[in-house]
Amino acid sequence: MPFADLHLPPTLALLLFVIAVLSGHSFRRVWKAEGPTWQLWLFGGLAGICLITVGFLPLDV
């Protein structure tokens, strides 16, 4: 599969953005409560991956 054919449907982009926002909120909540480090990595990594995906893959409109 060539990389030139990678496009993100708008509904999937919206879903990834919502997941990123919710993960970021959970990251901040755990960080302020000084919770477990593994949860920080989980929520932060998930938010980062979602935002990078939405930011760098073009929308298929």
PDB file of N, CA, C and O in Angstrom:
ATOM      1  N   MET A   1       0.848  -1.174   0.000  1.00  0.00           N
ATOM      2  CA  MET A   1       0.000   0.000   0.000  1.00  0.00           C
ATOM      3  C   MET A   1       0.897   1.242   0.000  1.00  0.00           C
ATOM      4  O   MET A   1       1.641   1.483   0.936  1.00  0.00           O
ATOM      5  N   PRO A   2       0.831   2.026  -1.037  1.00  0.00           N
ATOM      6  CA  PRO A   2       1.650   3.245  -1.074  1.00  0.00           C
ATOM      7  C   PRO A   2       1.136   4.286  -0.079  1.00  0.00           C
ATOM      8  O   PRO A   2      -0.053   4.381   0.195  1.00  0.00           O
ATOM      9  N   PHE A   3       2.061   5.063   0.447  1.00  0.00           N
ATOM     10  CA  PHE A   3       1.696   6.046   1.457  1.00  0.00           C
ATOM     11  C   PHE A   3       0.925   7.226   0.875  1.00  0.00           C
ATOM     12  O   PHE A   3       0.295   7.976   1.609  1.00  0.00           O
ATOM     13  N   ALA A   4       0.954   7.404  -0.422  1.00  0.00           N
ATOM     14  CA  ALA A   4       0.224   8.510  -1.045  1.00  0.00           C
ATOM     15  C   ALA A   4      -1.287   8.289  -0.971  1.00  0.00           C
ATOM     16  O   ALA A   4      -2.056   9.242  -1.091  1.00  0.00           O
ATOM     17  N   ASP A   5      -1.706   7.054  -0.752  1.00  0.00           N
ATOM     18  CA  ASP A   5      -3.133   6.744  -0.698  1.00  0.00           C
ATOM     19  C   ASP A   5      -3.699   6.803   0.716  1.00  0.00           C
ATOM     20  O   ASP A   5      -4.861   6.477   0.926  1.00  0.00           O
ATOM     21  N   LEU A   6      -2.912   7.219   1.693  1.00  0.00           N
ATOM     22  CA  LEU A   6      -3.399   7.301   3.064  1.00  0.00           C
ATOM     23  C   LEU A   6      -4.211   8.582   3.259  1.00  0.00           C
ATOM     24  O   LEU A   6      -3.685   9.686   3.129  1.00  0.00           O
ATOM     25  N   HIS A   7      -5.488   8.413   3.514  1.00  0.00           N
ATOM     26  CA  HIS A   7      -6.374   9.532   3.799  1.00  0.00           C
ATOM     27  C   HIS A   7      -7.215   9.184   5.007  1.00  0.00           C
ATOM     28  O   HIS A   7      -7.508   8.023   5.268  1.00  0.00           O
ATOM     29  N   LEU A   8      -7.629  10.196   5.742  1.00  0.00           N
ATOM     30  CA  LEU A   8      -8.407  10.020   6.952  1.00  0.00           C
ATOM     31  C   LEU A   8      -9.835  10.484   6.700  1.00  0.00           C
ATOM     32  O   LEU A   8     -10.047  11.643   6.377  1.00  0.00           O
ATOM     33  N   PRO A   9     -10.823   9.595   6.826  1.00  0.00           N
ATOM     34  CA  PRO A   9     -12.218  10.039   6.684  1.00  0.00           C
ATOM     35  C   PRO A   9     -12.573  11.022   7.806  1.00  0.00           C
ATOM     36  O   PRO A   9     -12.061  10.900   8.921  1.00  0.00           O
ATOM     37  N   PRO A  10     -13.430  11.995   7.524  1.00  0.00           N
ATOM     38  CA  PRO A  10     -13.754  13.008   8.535  1.00  0.00           C
ATOM     39  C   PRO A  10     -14.338  12.428   9.823  1.00  0.00           C
ATOM     40  O   PRO A  10     -14.044  12.930  10.913  1.00  0.00           O
ATOM     41  N   THR A  11     -15.141  11.387   9.726  1.00  0.00           N
ATOM     42  CA  THR A  11     -15.728  10.814  10.943  1.00  0.00           C
ATOM     43  C   THR A  11     -14.655  10.165  11.816  1.00  0.00           C
ATOM     44  O   THR A  11     -14.697  10.275  13.038  1.00  0.00           O
ATOM     45  N   LEU A  12     -13.693   9.502  11.193  1.00  0.00           N
ATOM     46  CA  LEU A  12     -12.596   8.896  11.951  1.00  0.00           C
ATOM     47  C   LEU A  12     -11.707   9.977  12.564  1.00  0.00           C
ATOM     48  O   LEU A  12     -11.241   9.831  13.692  1.00  0.00           O
ATOM     49  N   ALA A  13     -11.491  11.061  11.836  1.00  0.00           N
ATOM     50  CA  ALA A  13     -10.702  12.167  12.375  1.00  0.00           C
ATOM     51  C   ALA A  13     -11.400  12.771  13.592  1.00  0.00           C
ATOM     52  O   ALA A  13     -10.750  13.088  14.594  1.00  0.00           O
ATOM     53  N   LEU A  14     -12.706  12.921  13.525  1.00  0.00           N
ATOM     54  CA  LEU A  14     -13.461  13.447  14.659  1.00  0.00           C
ATOM     55  C   LEU A  14     -13.367  12.502  15.850  1.00  0.00           C
ATOM     56  O   LEU A  14     -13.150  12.935  16.988  1.00  0.00           O
ATOM     57  N   LEU A  15     -13.504  11.217  15.604  1.00  0.00           N
ATOM     58  CA  LEU A  15     -13.415  10.223  16.669  1.00  0.00           C
ATOM     59  C   LEU A  15     -12.027  10.244  17.322  1.00  0.00           C
ATOM     60  O   LEU A  15     -11.910  10.215  18.553  1.00  0.00           O
ATOM     61  N   LEU A  16     -10.980  10.320  16.511  1.00  0.00           N
ATOM     62  CA  LEU A  16      -9.625  10.378  17.055  1.00  0.00           C
ATOM     63  C   LEU A  16      -9.410  11.656  17.864  1.00  0.00           C
ATOM     64  O   LEU A  16      -8.746  11.638  18.903  1.00  0.00           O
ATOM     65  N   PHE A  17      -9.978  12.771  17.402  1.00  0.00           N
ATOM     66  CA  PHE A  17      -9.843  14.019  18.136  1.00  0.00           C
ATOM     67  C   PHE A  17     -10.553  13.953  19.484  1.00  0.00           C
ATOM     68  O   PHE A  17     -10.017  14.409  20.498  1.00  0.00           O
ATOM     69  N   VAL A  18     -11.732  13.361  19.514  1.00  0.00           N
ATOM     70  CA  VAL A  18     -12.472  13.215  20.775  1.00  0.00           C
ATOM     71  C   VAL A  18     -11.705  12.306  21.730  1.00  0.00           C
ATOM     72  O   VAL A  18     -11.604  12.596  22.931  1.00  0.00           O
ATOM     73  N   ILE A  19     -11.143  11.230  21.225  1.00  0.00           N
ATOM     74  CA  ILE A  19     -10.333  10.337  22.062  1.00  0.00           C
ATOM     75  C   ILE A  19      -9.128  11.086  22.616  1.00  0.00           C
ATOM     76  O   ILE A  19      -8.770  10.933  23.788  1.00  0.00           O
ATOM     77  N   ALA A  20      -8.503  11.924  21.784  1.00  0.00           N
ATOM     78  CA  ALA A  20      -7.350  12.698  22.237  1.00  0.00           C
ATOM     79  C   ALA A  20      -7.737  13.677  23.338  1.00  0.00           C
ATOM     80  O   ALA A  20      -7.009  13.829  24.327  1.00  0.00           O
ATOM     81  N   VAL A  21      -8.881  14.333  23.192  1.00  0.00           N
ATOM     82  CA  VAL A  21      -9.317  15.289  24.215  1.00  0.00           C
ATOM     83  C   VAL A  21      -9.618  14.569  25.524  1.00  0.00           C
ATOM     84  O   VAL A  21      -9.203  15.013  26.602  1.00  0.00           O
ATOM     85  N   LEU A  22     -10.329  13.459  25.458  1.00  0.00           N
ATOM     86  CA  LEU A  22     -10.659  12.716  26.671  1.00  0.00           C
ATOM     87  C   LEU A  22      -9.411  12.128  27.325  1.00  0.00           C
ATOM     88  O   LEU A  22      -9.283  12.120  28.556  1.00  0.00           O
ATOM     89  N   SER A  23      -8.478  11.656  26.517  1.00  0.00           N
ATOM     90  CA  SER A  23      -7.223  11.125  27.067  1.00  0.00           C
ATOM     91  C   SER A  23      -6.397  12.233  27.695  1.00  0.00           C
ATOM     92  O   SER A  23      -5.774  12.034  28.745  1.00  0.00           O
ATOM     93  N   GLY A  24      -6.379  13.401  27.072  1.00  0.00           N
ATOM     94  CA  GLY A  24      -5.657  14.528  27.641  1.00  0.00           C
ATOM     95  C   GLY A  24      -6.252  14.967  28.965  1.00  0.00           C
ATOM     96  O   GLY A  24      -5.528  15.322  29.905  1.00  0.00           O
ATOM     97  N   HIS A  25      -7.567  14.946  29.045  1.00  0.00           N
ATOM     98  CA  HIS A  25      -8.230  15.292  30.303  1.00  0.00           C
ATOM     99  C   HIS A  25      -7.891  14.268  31.392  1.00  0.00           C
ATOM    100  O   HIS A  25      -7.605  14.636  32.538  1.00  0.00           O
ATOM    101  N   SER A  26      -7.899  12.994  31.029  1.00  0.00           N
ATOM    102  CA  SER A  26      -7.540  11.947  31.993  1.00  0.00           C
ATOM    103  C   SER A  26      -6.079  12.068  32.409  1.00  0.00           C
ATOM    104  O   SER A  26      -5.742  11.869  33.582  1.00  0.00           O
ATOM    105  N   PHE A  27      -5.203  12.413  31.468  1.00  0.00           N
ATOM    106  CA  PHE A  27      -3.798  12.622  31.776  1.00  0.00           C
ATOM    107  C   PHE A  27      -3.640  13.725  32.815  1.00  0.00           C
ATOM    108  O   PHE A  27      -2.932  13.574  33.803  1.00  0.00           O
ATOM    109  N   ARG A  28      -4.326  14.836  32.608  1.00  0.00           N
ATOM    110  CA  ARG A  28      -4.227  15.966  33.535  1.00  0.00           C
ATOM    111  C   ARG A  28      -4.782  15.611  34.915  1.00  0.00           C
ATOM    112  O   ARG A  28      -4.218  15.994  35.942  1.00  0.00           O
ATOM    113  N   ARG A  29      -5.891  14.850  34.924  1.00  0.00           N
ATOM    114  CA  ARG A  29      -6.486  14.444  36.202  1.00  0.00           C
ATOM    115  C   ARG A  29      -5.546  13.552  37.000  1.00  0.00           C
ATOM    116  O   ARG A  29      -5.344  13.755  38.205  1.00  0.00           O
ATOM    117  N   VAL A  30      -4.929  12.583  36.332  1.00  0.00           N
ATOM    118  CA  VAL A  30      -3.993  11.676  37.009  1.00  0.00           C
ATOM    119  C   VAL A  30      -2.744  12.434  37.436  1.00  0.00           C
ATOM    120  O   VAL A  30      -2.203  12.197  38.520  1.00  0.00           O
ATOM    121  N   TRP A  31      -2.277  13.366  36.617  1.00  0.00           N
ATOM    122  CA  TRP A  31      -1.078  14.127  36.931  1.00  0.00           C
ATOM    123  C   TRP A  31      -1.291  14.988  38.181  1.00  0.00           C
ATOM    124  O   TRP A  31      -0.440  15.032  39.062  1.00  0.00           O
ATOM    125  N   LYS A  32      -2.433  15.667  38.250  1.00  0.00           N
ATOM    126  CA  LYS A  32      -2.702  16.515  39.409  1.00  0.00           C
ATOM    127  C   LYS A  32      -2.889  15.688  40.681  1.00  0.00           C
ATOM    128  O   LYS A  32      -2.554  16.136  41.767  1.00  0.00           O
ATOM    129  N   ALA A  33      -3.427  14.483  40.562  1.00  0.00           N
ATOM    130  CA  ALA A  33      -3.629  13.612  41.718  1.00  0.00           C
ATOM    131  C   ALA A  33      -2.358  12.837  42.065  1.00  0.00           C
ATOM    132  O   ALA A  33      -2.359  12.069  43.031  1.00  0.00           O
ATOM    133  N   GLU A  34      -1.291  13.030  41.275  1.00  0.00           N
ATOM    134  CA  GLU A  34      -0.035  12.294  41.440  1.00  0.00           C
ATOM    135  C   GLU A  34      -0.292  10.790  41.463  1.00  0.00           C
ATOM    136  O   GLU A  34       0.169  10.065  42.348  1.00  0.00           O
ATOM    137  N   GLY A  35      -1.012  10.354  40.452  1.00  0.00           N
ATOM    138  CA  GLY A  35      -1.368   8.951  40.327  1.00  0.00           C
ATOM    139  C   GLY A  35      -0.236   8.116  39.754  1.00  0.00           C
ATOM    140  O   GLY A  35       0.909   8.582  39.632  1.00  0.00           O
ATOM    141  N   PRO A  36      -0.563   6.879  39.400  1.00  0.00           N
ATOM    142  CA  PRO A  36       0.450   5.952  38.887  1.00  0.00           C
ATOM    143  C   PRO A  36       1.070   6.441  37.575  1.00  0.00           C
ATOM    144  O   PRO A  36       0.398   6.996  36.715  1.00  0.00           O
ATOM    145  N   THR A  37       2.363   6.210  37.455  1.00  0.00           N
ATOM    146  CA  THR A  37       3.096   6.647  36.269  1.00  0.00           C
ATOM    147  C   THR A  37       2.631   5.928  35.013  1.00  0.00           C
ATOM    148  O   THR A  37       2.601   6.525  33.942  1.00  0.00           O
ATOM    149  N   TRP A  38       2.230   4.672  35.141  1.00  0.00           N
ATOM    150  CA  TRP A  38       1.812   3.934  33.947  1.00  0.00           C
ATOM    151  C   TRP A  38       0.551   4.548  33.344  1.00  0.00           C
ATOM    152  O   TRP A  38       0.383   4.520  32.118  1.00  0.00           O
ATOM    153  N   GLN A  39      -0.321   5.122  34.172  1.00  0.00           N
ATOM    154  CA  GLN A  39      -1.514   5.776  33.632  1.00  0.00           C
ATOM    155  C   GLN A  39      -1.149   7.062  32.895  1.00  0.00           C
ATOM    156  O   GLN A  39      -1.754   7.391  31.878  1.00  0.00           O
ATOM    157  N   LEU A  40      -0.135   7.773  33.405  1.00  0.00           N
ATOM    158  CA  LEU A  40       0.326   8.970  32.701  1.00  0.00           C
ATOM    159  C   LEU A  40       0.847   8.611  31.316  1.00  0.00           C
ATOM    160  O   LEU A  40       0.538   9.286  30.333  1.00  0.00           O
ATOM    161  N   TRP A  41       1.640   7.555  31.244  1.00  0.00           N
ATOM    162  CA  TRP A  41       2.172   7.126  29.955  1.00  0.00           C
ATOM    163  C   TRP A  41       1.059   6.651  29.026  1.00  0.00           C
ATOM    164  O   TRP A  41       1.090   6.934  27.818  1.00  0.00           O
ATOM    165  N   LEU A  42       0.092   5.941  29.564  1.00  0.00           N
ATOM    166  CA  LEU A  42      -1.007   5.426  28.746  1.00  0.00           C
ATOM    167  C   LEU A  42      -1.826   6.566  28.154  1.00  0.00           C
ATOM    168  O   LEU A  42      -2.021   6.641  26.931  1.00  0.00           O
ATOM    169  N   PHE A  43      -2.310   7.469  29.015  1.00  0.00           N
ATOM    170  CA  PHE A  43      -3.162   8.551  28.539  1.00  0.00           C
ATOM    171  C   PHE A  43      -2.395   9.555  27.685  1.00  0.00           C
ATOM    172  O   PHE A  43      -2.904  10.035  26.666  1.00  0.00           O
ATOM    173  N   GLY A  44      -1.182   9.879  28.078  1.00  0.00           N
ATOM    174  CA  GLY A  44      -0.379  10.815  27.299  1.00  0.00           C
ATOM    175  C   GLY A  44       0.003  10.257  25.945  1.00  0.00           C
ATOM    176  O   GLY A  44      -0.042  10.965  24.934  1.00  0.00           O
ATOM    177  N   GLY A  45       0.384   8.994  25.923  1.00  0.00           N
ATOM    178  CA  GLY A  45       0.729   8.358  24.648  1.00  0.00           C
ATOM    179  C   GLY A  45      -0.444   8.246  23.708  1.00  0.00           C
ATOM    180  O   GLY A  45      -0.324   8.505  22.501  1.00  0.00           O
ATOM    181  N   LEU A  46      -1.596   7.884  24.259  1.00  0.00           N
ATOM    182  CA  LEU A  46      -2.794   7.769  23.430  1.00  0.00           C
ATOM    183  C   LEU A  46      -3.196   9.123  22.855  1.00  0.00           C
ATOM    184  O   LEU A  46      -3.505   9.238  21.660  1.00  0.00           O
ATOM    185  N   ALA A  47      -3.156  10.154  23.678  1.00  0.00           N
ATOM    186  CA  ALA A  47      -3.493  11.501  23.200  1.00  0.00           C
ATOM    187  C   ALA A  47      -2.500  11.957  22.137  1.00  0.00           C
ATOM    188  O   ALA A  47      -2.891  12.518  21.105  1.00  0.00           O
ATOM    189  N   GLY A  48      -1.234  11.703  22.372  1.00  0.00           N
ATOM    190  CA  GLY A  48      -0.216  12.106  21.407  1.00  0.00           C
ATOM    191  C   GLY A  48      -0.352  11.406  20.072  1.00  0.00           C
ATOM    192  O   GLY A  48      -0.254  12.032  19.011  1.00  0.00           O
ATOM    193  N   ILE A  49      -0.576  10.101  20.105  1.00  0.00           N
ATOM    194  CA  ILE A  49      -0.728   9.341  18.860  1.00  0.00           C
ATOM    195  C   ILE A  49      -1.948   9.817  18.081  1.00  0.00           C
ATOM    196  O   ILE A  49      -1.891   9.990  16.857  1.00  0.00           O
ATOM    197  N   CYS A  50      -3.051  10.056  18.781  1.00  0.00           N
ATOM    198  CA  CYS A  50      -4.266  10.524  18.103  1.00  0.00           C
ATOM    199  C   CYS A  50      -4.057  11.898  17.476  1.00  0.00           C
ATOM    200  O   CYS A  50      -4.449  12.132  16.329  1.00  0.00           O
ATOM    201  N   LEU A  51      -3.420  12.807  18.210  1.00  0.00           N
ATOM    202  CA  LEU A  51      -3.214  14.155  17.678  1.00  0.00           C
ATOM    203  C   LEU A  51      -2.221  14.164  16.519  1.00  0.00           C
ATOM    204  O   LEU A  51      -2.406  14.903  15.545  1.00  0.00           O
ATOM    205  N   ILE A  52      -1.186  13.353  16.598  1.00  0.00           N
ATOM    206  CA  ILE A  52      -0.238  13.273  15.485  1.00  0.00           C
ATOM    207  C   ILE A  52      -0.916  12.692  14.249  1.00  0.00           C
ATOM    208  O   ILE A  52      -0.705  13.158  13.125  1.00  0.00           O
ATOM    209  N   THR A  53      -1.762  11.682  14.442  1.00  0.00           N
ATOM    210  CA  THR A  53      -2.473  11.087  13.313  1.00  0.00           C
ATOM    211  C   THR A  53      -3.399  12.101  12.661  1.00  0.00           C
ATOM    212  O   THR A  53      -3.409  12.246  11.432  1.00  0.00           O
ATOM    213  N   VAL A  54      -4.179  12.818  13.474  1.00  0.00           N
ATOM    214  CA  VAL A  54      -5.099  13.810  12.907  1.00  0.00           C
ATOM    215  C   VAL A  54      -4.329  14.968  12.286  1.00  0.00           C
ATOM    216  O   VAL A  54      -4.736  15.511  11.264  1.00  0.00           O
ATOM    217  N   GLY A  55      -3.202  15.318  12.859  1.00  0.00           N
ATOM    218  CA  GLY A  55      -2.441  16.453  12.362  1.00  0.00           C
ATOM    219  C   GLY A  55      -1.675  16.201  11.081  1.00  0.00           C
ATOM    220  O   GLY A  55      -1.490  17.120  10.277  1.00  0.00           O
ATOM    221  N   PHE A  56      -1.218  14.975  10.865  1.00  0.00           N
ATOM    222  CA  PHE A  56      -0.342  14.731   9.721  1.00  0.00           C
ATOM    223  C   PHE A  56      -0.962  13.920   8.589  1.00  0.00           C
ATOM    224  O   PHE A  56      -0.378  13.871   7.513  1.00  0.00           O
ATOM    225  N   LEU A  57      -2.108  13.302   8.793  1.00  0.00           N
ATOM    226  CA  LEU A  57      -2.761  12.601   7.682  1.00  0.00           C
ATOM    227  C   LEU A  57      -3.820  13.524   7.069  1.00  0.00           C
ATOM    228  O   LEU A  57      -4.618  14.114   7.795  1.00  0.00           O
ATOM    229  N   PRO A  58      -3.836  13.646   5.763  1.00  0.00           N
ATOM    230  CA  PRO A  58      -4.824  14.523   5.138  1.00  0.00           C
ATOM    231  C   PRO A  58      -6.228  13.943   5.221  1.00  0.00           C
ATOM    232  O   PRO A  58      -6.424  12.727   5.235  1.00  0.00           O
ATOM    233  N   LEU A  59      -7.206  14.835   5.298  1.00  0.00           N
ATOM    234  CA  LEU A  59      -8.608  14.420   5.332  1.00  0.00           C
ATOM    235  C   LEU A  59      -9.063  14.028   3.940  1.00  0.00           C
ATOM    236  O   LEU A  59      -8.661  14.625   2.937  1.00  0.00           O
ATOM    237  N   ASP A  60      -9.931  13.055   3.883  1.00  0.00           N
ATOM    238  CA  ASP A  60     -10.510  12.597   2.622  1.00  0.00           C
ATOM    239  C   ASP A  60     -11.857  13.281   2.449  1.00  0.00           C
ATOM    240  O   ASP A  60     -12.896  12.746   2.851  1.00  0.00           O
ATOM    241  N   VAL A  61     -11.861  14.482   1.884  1.00  0.00           N
ATOM    242  CA  VAL A  61     -13.114  15.226   1.698  1.00  0.00           C
ATOM    243  C   VAL A  61     -13.427  15.394   0.235  1.00  0.00           C
ATOM    244  O   VAL A  61     -12.628  15.340  -0.615  1.00  0.00           O
TER     245      VAL A  61
END
